[in-house]
């Protein structure tokens, strides 16, 4: 997809600081949401439900089926079927009256307040929500670009990529090698790569016990590290090797043509190479001129862009402060933005913003762990208030209960998104 900055960039950040005060829309106010994922679908449903027809909601999303990244690792591990992580937008349209448009948003005219569609035409808005998730930073892993994703999948957007990676793992020769190139911070789902390694190890332990898993990691440490390392030692001893930056893990390149990975000069012949590159806000944010570096800065109390008060940016794309880039975070931010938008457009009551997040990970059957926190909005950022994390050495019943809790959360968040 091509974005045209000149056509769609809209007004500059400097001009926007002088923009007119918020005006109440004439007639039925229109909210347009770009991206029907954890942030966008939640916000669209929340606004449509709570405004009871007082706000017209349009959701722009190219896919008819959304596969959640959350629980996609469990699909790789054989704990879920692909259809159990697939969702559609039918209920949002039929029961909530949301105008669902299956198309790409190609740009935003911030002066005219319209969103351009790849299929032609433009959708007008009074408030716009962008929740496009992530795109990859070009050149982040030398040798890899999107044209290599069919050979060296990232599986960091769920669906066909996830299925491809699972197929590749299952087709590995006995004693073969799986290499993951892990991303630098900040990225979508901090424990995600390490939960994935656990799930790959779970599959290989049963079907291919002499296989090797190598992680090339540019980060000195990672989310829930003590818990993962304890679990790997306990369940998958000798199978997983992580090469951090102290051993050259940040100096990694790949060669998709011959399926090799070069980690600080040591060339490894691999059977599966799972490249998860460095990430940035979904391209539409950049095309709309709302990014500063890789991410889109927002006002914490409302999730409004710091560059355009008529636009709210949710989830992974936003540069908000302390919250991790997770589905739970995006869902939590969506509720705050939905409340702020209803307040601005209809005068509905607005309460102080509170945010929360929990990230669960499965290490082995019934061995679930979690990390979470609550947050508040300060002038500067979404700031962590307090948090919790599973402990090493927990009893099996505690770990099983943690896993069960994650299943309940999945049902809850997907109902929140899709009705
Ligand atoms: C392997 C893995 C495991 C994970 N596990 C967890 C977990 O256990 N718990 C958790 O909370 N989070 C988890 N996450 C993270 C979670 O999936 C993301 O943080 C979350 O989906 C972010 O929501 P979002 O709305 O920002 O983006 P997304 O959910 O990715 O939604 C973005 C949507 O925008 C659409 N879009 C993009 N550009 C455009 C455009 N130009 N026009 C129209 N539509 C567009 C896309 O098609 C997509 O549907 C995991 C992620 C991965 C990769």
Short mmCIF file of C-alpha atoms and ligand atoms in Angstrom, two decimals:
data_model
loop_
_atom_site.label_atom_id
_atom_site.label_comp_id
_atom_site.label_asym_id
_atom_site.label_seq_id
_atom_site.Cartn_x
_atom_site.Cartn_y
_atom_site.Cartn_z
CA UNK A 1 0.00 0.00 0.00
CA UNK A 2 1.28 3.46 -0.90
CA UNK A 3 0.60 6.52 1.20
CA UNK A 4 0.89 9.95 -0.32
CA UNK A 5 2.20 12.36 2.30
CA UNK A 6 1.77 15.41 0.08
CA UNK A 7 -1.91 14.70 -0.55
CA UNK A 8 -2.90 13.54 2.88
CA UNK A 9 -0.49 15.07 5.35
CA UNK A 10 -2.90 17.82 6.37
CA UNK A 11 -1.84 20.73 8.55
CA UNK A 12 1.51 20.94 10.27
CA UNK A 13 2.06 20.34 13.97
CA UNK A 14 2.96 24.01 14.48
CA UNK A 15 -0.28 25.26 12.93
CA UNK A 16 -2.26 22.83 15.04
CA UNK A 17 -1.16 24.28 18.33
CA UNK A 18 -3.16 27.35 17.25
CA UNK A 19 -6.20 25.35 16.17
CA UNK A 20 -9.72 26.50 17.01
CA UNK A 21 -11.28 25.38 20.28
CA UNK A 22 -13.41 22.23 20.14
CA UNK A 23 -16.75 22.81 18.48
CA UNK A 24 -19.80 20.74 19.12
CA UNK A 25 -20.73 19.06 15.87
CA UNK A 26 -23.84 20.17 13.99
CA UNK A 27 -26.46 17.42 13.52
CA UNK A 28 -25.55 13.86 14.50
CA UNK A 29 -21.83 13.87 15.30
CA UNK A 30 -19.70 11.43 13.33
CA UNK A 31 -16.92 9.30 14.77
CA UNK A 32 -14.72 7.39 12.35
CA UNK A 33 -12.52 4.58 13.65
CA UNK A 34 -9.60 3.28 11.59
CA UNK A 35 -8.59 -0.26 12.58
CA UNK A 36 -10.94 -2.93 13.92
CA UNK A 37 -8.55 -4.52 16.42
CA UNK A 38 -8.23 -4.44 20.20
CA UNK A 39 -8.33 -0.64 20.39
CA UNK A 40 -10.55 0.29 17.43
CA UNK A 41 -13.27 -2.36 17.73
CA UNK A 42 -13.60 -1.74 21.48
CA UNK A 43 -13.88 2.02 21.00
CA UNK A 44 -16.39 1.71 18.14
CA UNK A 45 -18.61 -0.67 20.11
CA UNK A 46 -18.35 1.36 23.31
CA UNK A 47 -19.29 4.65 21.62
CA UNK A 48 -22.14 3.11 19.62
CA UNK A 49 -23.53 1.31 22.66
CA UNK A 50 -23.29 4.16 25.16
CA UNK A 51 -24.39 6.96 22.86
CA UNK A 52 -27.58 5.09 21.86
CA UNK A 53 -27.75 6.61 18.40
CA UNK A 54 -26.58 10.08 19.39
CA UNK A 55 -23.27 9.48 17.59
CA UNK A 56 -22.85 7.93 14.14
CA UNK A 57 -19.96 5.44 14.18
CA UNK A 58 -18.06 4.21 11.12
CA UNK A 59 -15.39 1.52 11.44
CA UNK A 60 -12.83 1.17 8.63
CA UNK A 61 -11.04 -2.18 8.61
CA UNK A 62 -9.77 -4.05 5.52
CA UNK A 63 -10.12 -7.58 6.92
CA UNK A 64 -13.45 -9.34 7.24
CA UNK A 65 -11.91 -11.72 9.76
CA UNK A 66 -9.72 -10.47 12.60
CA UNK A 67 -7.37 -13.05 14.12
CA UNK A 68 -6.29 -12.04 17.60
CA UNK A 69 -2.55 -11.99 18.17
CA UNK A 70 -3.42 -12.77 21.77
CA UNK A 71 -3.68 -16.55 22.04
CA UNK A 72 -2.04 -16.98 18.60
CA UNK A 73 0.98 -18.45 20.41
CA UNK A 74 -1.40 -20.98 21.98
CA UNK A 75 -2.47 -21.94 18.45
CA UNK A 76 1.21 -22.55 17.61
CA UNK A 77 1.49 -24.70 20.73
CA UNK A 78 -1.60 -26.73 19.77
CA UNK A 79 -3.70 -25.41 22.67
CA UNK A 80 -6.17 -23.55 20.40
CA UNK A 81 -7.67 -23.98 16.93
CA UNK A 82 -7.26 -21.14 14.42
CA UNK A 83 -11.04 -20.65 14.26
CA UNK A 84 -11.09 -20.03 18.04
CA UNK A 85 -9.05 -16.85 17.54
CA UNK A 86 -11.06 -15.66 14.50
CA UNK A 87 -13.69 -12.92 14.86
CA UNK A 88 -15.86 -10.90 12.50
CA UNK A 89 -17.68 -7.59 12.50
CA UNK A 90 -21.24 -8.80 11.84
CA UNK A 91 -22.57 -8.12 15.36
CA UNK A 92 -21.04 -4.64 15.46
CA UNK A 93 -23.02 -3.83 12.31
CA UNK A 94 -26.28 -5.64 13.13
CA UNK A 95 -26.63 -5.06 16.87
CA UNK A 96 -24.79 -1.80 17.39
CA UNK A 97 -25.60 0.01 14.14
CA UNK A 98 -21.93 0.58 13.32
CA UNK A 99 -21.25 1.35 9.67
CA UNK A 100 -18.50 -1.22 8.96
CA UNK A 101 -16.43 -0.40 5.86
CA UNK A 102 -14.03 -3.11 4.71
CA UNK A 103 -11.31 -1.02 3.10
CA UNK A 104 -7.89 0.50 3.80
CA UNK A 105 -7.69 4.06 5.04
CA UNK A 106 -4.96 5.59 2.89
CA UNK A 107 -4.70 9.02 4.46
CA UNK A 108 -6.27 11.74 6.55
CA UNK A 109 -7.06 15.27 5.42
CA UNK A 110 -6.93 16.95 8.81
CA UNK A 111 -8.22 20.30 7.54
CA UNK A 112 -11.27 18.88 5.78
CA UNK A 113 -11.61 16.18 8.48
CA UNK A 114 -11.95 13.30 6.07
CA UNK A 115 -10.38 9.86 5.79
CA UNK A 116 -9.45 8.72 2.29
CA UNK A 117 -10.20 5.11 1.32
CA UNK A 118 -8.15 2.90 -1.00
CA UNK A 119 -11.37 2.02 -2.83
CA UNK A 120 -12.02 5.71 -3.51
CA UNK A 121 -13.99 8.37 -1.73
CA UNK A 122 -13.54 10.01 1.64
CA UNK A 123 -15.37 9.56 4.94
CA UNK A 124 -16.02 12.73 6.99
CA UNK A 125 -15.53 12.83 10.75
CA UNK A 126 -15.98 15.10 13.74
CA UNK A 127 -13.66 12.89 15.78
CA UNK A 128 -11.29 10.31 14.33
CA UNK A 129 -9.84 7.33 16.18
CA UNK A 130 -6.71 5.68 14.77
CA UNK A 131 -5.87 2.25 16.13
CA UNK A 132 -3.87 0.69 13.28
CA UNK A 133 -1.48 -1.37 15.40
CA UNK A 134 2.11 -1.76 14.23
CA UNK A 135 4.20 -1.78 11.09
CA UNK A 136 7.85 -2.81 10.84
CA UNK A 137 10.89 -0.52 10.76
CA UNK A 138 12.55 -0.95 7.34
CA UNK A 139 16.06 -2.43 7.46
CA UNK A 140 15.79 -3.30 11.17
CA UNK A 141 17.08 -6.83 10.56
CA UNK A 142 19.63 -6.71 7.71
CA UNK A 143 18.65 -9.15 4.96
CA UNK A 144 14.94 -9.17 5.90
CA UNK A 145 12.10 -7.16 4.45
CA UNK A 146 8.41 -7.86 3.94
CA UNK A 147 9.16 -9.77 0.72
CA UNK A 148 10.86 -12.40 2.93
CA UNK A 149 7.87 -12.97 5.21
CA UNK A 150 6.75 -16.03 3.22
CA UNK A 151 10.08 -17.71 3.93
CA UNK A 152 11.00 -16.20 7.30
CA UNK A 153 7.66 -15.32 8.91
CA UNK A 154 7.25 -12.73 11.66
CA UNK A 155 3.82 -14.02 12.76
CA UNK A 156 3.44 -10.72 14.60
CA UNK A 157 0.16 -10.02 12.81
CA UNK A 158 -2.02 -13.07 13.32
CA UNK A 159 -3.66 -15.23 10.65
CA UNK A 160 -1.83 -16.63 7.64
CA UNK A 161 1.57 -15.69 9.10
CA UNK A 162 0.82 -17.64 12.27
CA UNK A 163 -0.39 -20.67 10.31
CA UNK A 164 2.76 -20.56 8.15
CA UNK A 165 5.04 -20.49 11.19
CA UNK A 166 3.20 -23.41 12.81
CA UNK A 167 3.44 -25.44 9.57
CA UNK A 168 7.16 -24.73 9.32
CA UNK A 169 7.77 -25.82 12.92
CA UNK A 170 5.85 -29.04 12.40
CA UNK A 171 7.81 -29.76 9.19
CA UNK A 172 11.24 -29.32 10.83
CA UNK A 173 13.57 -32.32 10.38
CA UNK A 174 14.46 -34.29 13.51
CA UNK A 175 17.19 -32.44 15.35
CA UNK A 176 16.56 -29.29 13.28
CA UNK A 177 17.02 -25.68 14.33
CA UNK A 178 14.45 -22.91 14.96
CA UNK A 179 15.88 -19.41 15.27
CA UNK A 180 13.93 -16.44 16.56
CA UNK A 181 15.26 -12.95 15.93
CA UNK A 182 13.67 -11.02 18.81
CA UNK A 183 12.80 -7.30 18.53
CA UNK A 184 14.28 -4.32 20.41
CA UNK A 185 12.07 -2.30 22.80
CA UNK A 186 9.44 -0.96 22.52
CA UNK A 187 7.37 -3.54 20.67
CA UNK A 188 3.96 -5.25 20.64
CA UNK A 189 3.44 -7.63 23.58
CA UNK A 190 6.68 -7.67 25.60
CA UNK A 191 6.30 -11.32 26.77
CA UNK A 192 5.03 -12.44 23.31
CA UNK A 193 8.31 -13.70 21.81
CA UNK A 194 9.15 -15.66 24.98
CA UNK A 195 5.70 -17.19 25.29
CA UNK A 196 6.11 -18.20 21.64
CA UNK A 197 9.44 -19.88 22.35
CA UNK A 198 7.73 -21.80 25.17
CA UNK A 199 5.01 -22.97 22.79
CA UNK A 200 7.52 -23.96 20.11
CA UNK A 201 9.44 -25.93 22.74
CA UNK A 202 6.20 -27.60 23.86
CA UNK A 203 5.57 -28.84 20.31
CA UNK A 204 9.17 -29.88 19.66
CA UNK A 205 9.54 -31.69 22.99
CA UNK A 206 6.71 -34.01 21.93
CA UNK A 207 7.54 -34.45 18.24
CA UNK A 208 11.18 -33.55 17.75
CA UNK A 209 13.00 -33.72 21.10
CA UNK A 210 16.53 -33.25 19.71
CA UNK A 211 15.59 -30.01 17.95
CA UNK A 212 17.21 -26.73 19.04
CA UNK A 213 15.71 -23.31 19.68
CA UNK A 214 17.99 -20.27 19.43
CA UNK A 215 16.92 -16.71 20.30
CA UNK A 216 19.03 -13.84 18.96
CA UNK A 217 18.04 -10.99 21.24
CA UNK A 218 19.15 -7.34 21.13
CA UNK A 219 17.78 -6.67 24.64
CA UNK A 220 19.77 -7.27 27.82
CA UNK A 221 16.63 -8.48 29.60
CA UNK A 222 12.99 -9.14 28.87
CA UNK A 223 9.50 -9.31 30.39
CA UNK A 224 8.94 -12.01 33.05
CA UNK A 225 12.50 -13.22 32.39
CA UNK A 226 12.95 -15.07 35.70
CA UNK A 227 9.63 -16.86 35.20
CA UNK A 228 10.39 -17.90 31.64
CA UNK A 229 13.92 -19.00 32.45
CA UNK A 230 12.71 -21.05 35.39
CA UNK A 231 10.01 -22.63 33.19
CA UNK A 232 12.41 -23.38 30.34
CA UNK A 233 14.82 -25.06 32.74
CA UNK A 234 12.02 -27.08 34.31
CA UNK A 235 10.16 -28.18 31.15
CA UNK A 236 12.57 -27.84 28.22
CA UNK A 237 16.02 -28.31 29.72
CA UNK A 238 18.85 -28.03 27.16
CA UNK A 239 16.53 -27.12 24.29
CA UNK A 240 16.59 -23.30 24.35
CA UNK A 241 19.62 -21.05 23.96
CA UNK A 242 19.27 -17.26 24.17
CA UNK A 243 22.05 -15.08 22.79
CA UNK A 244 21.70 -11.63 24.33
CA UNK A 245 23.61 -8.47 23.41
CA UNK A 246 26.57 -9.40 25.62
CA UNK A 247 27.23 -12.26 23.16
CA UNK A 248 26.38 -10.31 20.00
CA UNK A 249 22.61 -10.95 19.85
CA UNK A 250 22.02 -7.38 18.69
CA UNK A 251 24.32 -7.87 15.72
CA UNK A 252 22.11 -10.24 13.72
CA UNK A 253 21.40 -10.47 10.00
CA UNK A 254 19.57 -13.09 7.95
CA UNK A 255 19.79 -14.57 4.48
CA UNK A 256 16.40 -15.91 3.39
CA UNK A 257 17.82 -17.43 0.17
CA UNK A 258 19.97 -19.95 2.01
CA UNK A 259 18.07 -19.96 5.34
CA UNK A 260 21.02 -18.77 7.41
CA UNK A 261 21.25 -16.41 10.37
CA UNK A 262 24.46 -14.55 11.15
CA UNK A 263 24.74 -13.76 14.86
CA UNK A 264 27.79 -11.58 15.43
CA UNK A 265 29.78 -13.44 12.76
CA UNK A 266 28.63 -16.95 13.60
CA UNK A 267 26.53 -18.30 10.74
CA UNK A 268 23.77 -20.72 11.73
CA UNK A 269 22.00 -22.95 9.22
CA UNK A 270 18.34 -22.96 10.26
CA UNK A 271 15.17 -24.82 9.34
CA UNK A 272 12.79 -22.17 10.65
CA UNK A 273 13.67 -18.49 11.06
CA UNK A 274 11.09 -16.37 12.88
CA UNK A 275 12.11 -12.73 12.36
CA UNK A 276 10.30 -10.23 14.59
CA UNK A 277 11.67 -6.86 13.47
CA UNK A 278 11.72 -3.51 15.27
CA UNK A 279 8.32 -1.85 15.14
CA UNK A 280 6.63 1.50 14.64
CA UNK A 281 3.10 2.93 14.58
CA UNK A 282 0.85 1.69 11.77
CA UNK A 283 1.62 3.58 8.55
CA UNK A 284 -1.60 5.60 8.56
CA UNK A 285 -0.32 7.56 11.60
CA UNK A 286 2.80 8.59 9.72
CA UNK A 287 0.77 9.40 6.59
CA UNK A 288 -1.45 11.67 8.69
CA UNK A 289 1.61 13.49 10.08
CA UNK A 290 0.92 12.37 13.66
CA UNK A 291 4.18 10.61 14.53
CA UNK A 292 7.27 11.82 16.32
CA UNK A 293 9.92 9.24 15.54
CA UNK A 294 8.40 5.77 15.41
CA UNK A 295 5.26 6.40 17.49
CA UNK A 296 2.32 8.79 17.78
CA UNK A 297 2.37 10.95 20.95
CA UNK A 298 -0.94 11.32 22.81
CA UNK A 299 -2.50 13.28 25.68
CA UNK A 300 -2.92 10.63 28.42
CA UNK A 301 -6.28 11.76 29.83
CA UNK A 302 -8.11 11.45 26.50
CA UNK A 303 -5.76 9.62 24.12
CA UNK A 304 -5.94 12.67 21.79
CA UNK A 305 -3.04 13.14 19.45
CA UNK A 306 -0.66 15.81 20.72
CA UNK A 307 -0.69 17.14 17.17
CA UNK A 308 -4.44 17.16 16.46
CA UNK A 309 -7.16 17.37 19.10
CA UNK A 310 -9.77 15.92 16.74
CA UNK A 311 -7.85 12.64 16.48
CA UNK A 312 -7.43 10.00 19.18
CA UNK A 313 -4.73 7.34 18.81
CA UNK A 314 -5.05 4.05 20.66
CA UNK A 315 -3.11 0.91 21.36
CA UNK A 316 0.24 -0.11 19.96
CA UNK A 317 0.57 2.95 17.70
CA UNK A 318 0.42 5.44 20.55
CA UNK A 319 3.33 6.85 22.47
CA UNK A 320 1.61 7.12 25.82
CA UNK A 321 4.07 6.37 28.60
CA UNK A 322 4.31 3.35 30.87
CA UNK A 323 1.72 0.93 29.48
CA UNK A 324 3.03 -2.04 27.49
CA UNK A 325 1.79 -2.45 23.93
CA UNK A 326 -0.87 -5.09 24.56
CA UNK A 327 -4.44 -5.94 23.64
CA UNK A 328 -5.48 -5.34 27.23
CA UNK A 329 -3.85 -1.87 27.15
CA UNK A 330 -5.49 -1.00 23.83
CA UNK A 331 -8.88 -2.07 25.19
CA UNK A 332 -8.37 -0.01 28.35
CA UNK A 333 -7.27 3.06 26.38
CA UNK A 334 -10.27 2.64 24.04
CA UNK A 335 -12.68 2.99 26.96
CA UNK A 336 -10.98 6.18 28.11
CA UNK A 337 -11.06 7.65 24.60
CA UNK A 338 -14.70 6.59 24.07
CA UNK A 339 -15.72 8.38 27.27
CA UNK A 340 -13.78 11.53 26.33
CA UNK A 341 -15.32 11.57 22.84
CA UNK A 342 -18.87 11.13 24.12
CA UNK A 343 -18.21 13.93 26.59
CA UNK A 344 -16.95 16.24 23.87
CA UNK A 345 -19.65 15.42 21.31
CA UNK A 346 -22.76 14.92 23.43
CA UNK A 347 -21.95 16.43 26.82
CA UNK A 348 -21.97 12.99 28.52
CA UNK A 349 -20.26 12.86 31.91
CA UNK A 350 -16.51 12.20 31.87
CA UNK A 351 -14.71 10.52 34.78
CA UNK A 352 -10.96 10.69 35.46
CA UNK A 353 -9.01 8.30 33.24
CA UNK A 354 -7.87 5.05 34.83
CA UNK A 355 -6.08 2.34 32.90
CA UNK A 356 -5.11 -1.24 33.62
CA UNK A 357 -3.25 -4.09 31.97
CA UNK A 358 -2.48 -7.75 32.60
CA UNK A 359 -0.40 -9.94 30.28
CA UNK A 360 -0.71 -13.70 30.76
CA UNK A 361 1.73 -16.19 29.21
CA UNK A 362 1.58 -19.96 28.97
CA UNK A 363 4.92 -21.71 29.51
CA UNK A 364 3.75 -25.34 29.43
CA UNK A 365 0.41 -27.12 29.87
CA UNK A 366 -1.44 -25.41 32.78
CA UNK A 367 1.71 -23.47 33.68
CA UNK A 368 0.44 -19.90 33.29
CA UNK A 369 2.13 -16.73 34.56
CA UNK A 370 1.08 -13.09 34.53
CA UNK A 371 2.27 -9.53 35.00
CA UNK A 372 0.03 -6.49 35.37
CA UNK A 373 -0.42 -2.96 36.64
CA UNK A 374 -2.82 -0.04 37.03
CA UNK A 375 -2.10 3.40 35.61
CA UNK A 376 -3.29 7.00 35.78
CA UNK A 377 -3.09 9.94 33.41
CA UNK A 378 -0.58 12.65 34.28
CA UNK A 379 0.19 15.69 32.14
CA UNK A 380 3.32 14.05 30.87
CA UNK A 381 2.35 10.39 30.37
CA UNK A 382 0.21 7.44 31.36
CA UNK A 383 2.01 6.66 34.60
CA UNK A 384 2.19 3.32 36.42
CA UNK A 385 0.50 3.36 39.84
CA UNK A 386 1.13 -0.16 41.10
CA UNK A 387 1.74 -3.62 39.72
CA UNK A 388 2.04 -7.35 40.33
CA UNK A 389 3.85 -10.30 38.80
CA UNK A 390 3.71 -14.10 39.28
CA UNK A 391 6.42 -15.49 41.52
CA UNK A 392 8.98 -18.14 40.68
CA UNK A 393 8.41 -21.45 42.45
CA UNK A 394 4.62 -21.10 42.60
CA UNK A 395 2.50 -24.18 43.27
CA UNK A 396 1.03 -25.96 40.21
CA UNK A 397 -2.53 -25.08 41.36
CA UNK A 398 -1.66 -21.38 41.31
CA UNK A 399 -0.21 -21.66 37.81
CA UNK A 400 -3.25 -23.59 36.57
CA UNK A 401 -5.58 -20.97 38.07
CA UNK A 402 -3.56 -18.26 36.30
CA UNK A 403 -4.01 -20.04 32.98
CA UNK A 404 -7.76 -20.45 33.61
CA UNK A 405 -7.94 -16.74 34.39
CA UNK A 406 -6.38 -15.95 31.00
CA UNK A 407 -9.10 -17.96 29.24
CA UNK A 408 -11.76 -15.92 31.04
CA UNK A 409 -9.97 -12.72 30.04
CA UNK A 410 -9.91 -13.80 26.38
CA UNK A 411 -13.68 -14.36 26.39
CA UNK A 412 -14.18 -10.98 28.05
CA UNK A 413 -11.98 -8.87 25.80
CA UNK A 414 -13.25 -10.40 22.57
CA UNK A 415 -16.86 -9.79 23.70
CA UNK A 416 -15.84 -6.22 24.51
CA UNK A 417 -14.44 -5.84 20.99
CA UNK A 418 -16.95 -7.64 18.81
CA UNK A 419 -20.15 -7.73 20.91
C1 LIG B 1 2.24 -13.27 19.43
C2 LIG B 1 1.48 -12.21 20.15
C3 LIG B 1 0.86 -12.51 21.35
C4 LIG B 1 0.15 -11.52 22.02
N1 LIG B 1 -0.45 -11.84 23.21
C5 LIG B 1 -1.11 -10.88 23.89
C6 LIG B 1 -1.73 -11.19 25.12
O1 LIG B 1 -1.69 -12.32 25.59
N2 LIG B 1 -2.39 -10.21 25.76
C7 LIG B 1 -2.49 -8.95 25.26
O2 LIG B 1 -3.14 -8.10 25.88
N3 LIG B 1 -1.90 -8.62 24.08
C8 LIG B 1 -1.21 -9.55 23.40
N4 LIG B 1 -0.62 -9.23 22.19
C9 LIG B 1 -0.59 -7.83 21.73
C10 LIG B 1 -1.89 -7.40 21.05
O3 LIG B 1 -2.21 -8.26 19.98
C11 LIG B 1 -1.74 -5.98 20.51
O4 LIG B 1 -1.12 -5.17 21.46
C12 LIG B 1 -3.12 -5.40 20.18
O5 LIG B 1 -3.72 -6.16 19.15
C13 LIG B 1 -3.02 -3.93 19.80
O6 LIG B 1 -4.27 -3.44 19.44
P1 LIG B 1 -4.36 -2.30 18.32
O7 LIG B 1 -5.79 -1.91 18.24
O8 LIG B 1 -3.33 -1.27 18.59
O9 LIG B 1 -3.90 -3.05 16.99
P2 LIG B 1 -4.50 -4.34 16.29
O10 LIG B 1 -5.26 -5.19 17.24
O11 LIG B 1 -3.39 -4.95 15.52
O12 LIG B 1 -5.56 -3.75 15.28
C14 LIG B 1 -5.14 -2.94 14.22
C15 LIG B 1 -6.15 -3.08 13.09
O13 LIG B 1 -6.00 -1.96 12.24
C16 LIG B 1 -6.14 -2.38 10.91
N5 LIG B 1 -5.47 -1.37 10.09
C17 LIG B 1 -4.14 -1.07 10.06
N6 LIG B 1 -3.90 -0.08 9.19
C18 LIG B 1 -5.11 0.25 8.66
C19 LIG B 1 -5.52 1.20 7.68
N7 LIG B 1 -4.64 2.00 7.08
N8 LIG B 1 -6.84 1.26 7.36
C20 LIG B 1 -7.75 0.46 7.97
N9 LIG B 1 -7.40 -0.47 8.90
C21 LIG B 1 -6.10 -0.56 9.23
C22 LIG B 1 -5.51 -3.76 10.87
O14 LIG B 1 -6.03 -4.54 9.79
C23 LIG B 1 -5.90 -4.32 12.24
O15 LIG B 1 -7.10 -5.10 12.18
C24 LIG B 1 0.07 -10.21 21.49
C25 LIG B 1 0.69 -9.92 20.27
C26 LIG B 1 1.40 -10.91 19.61
C27 LIG B 1 2.04 -10.59 18.31
#
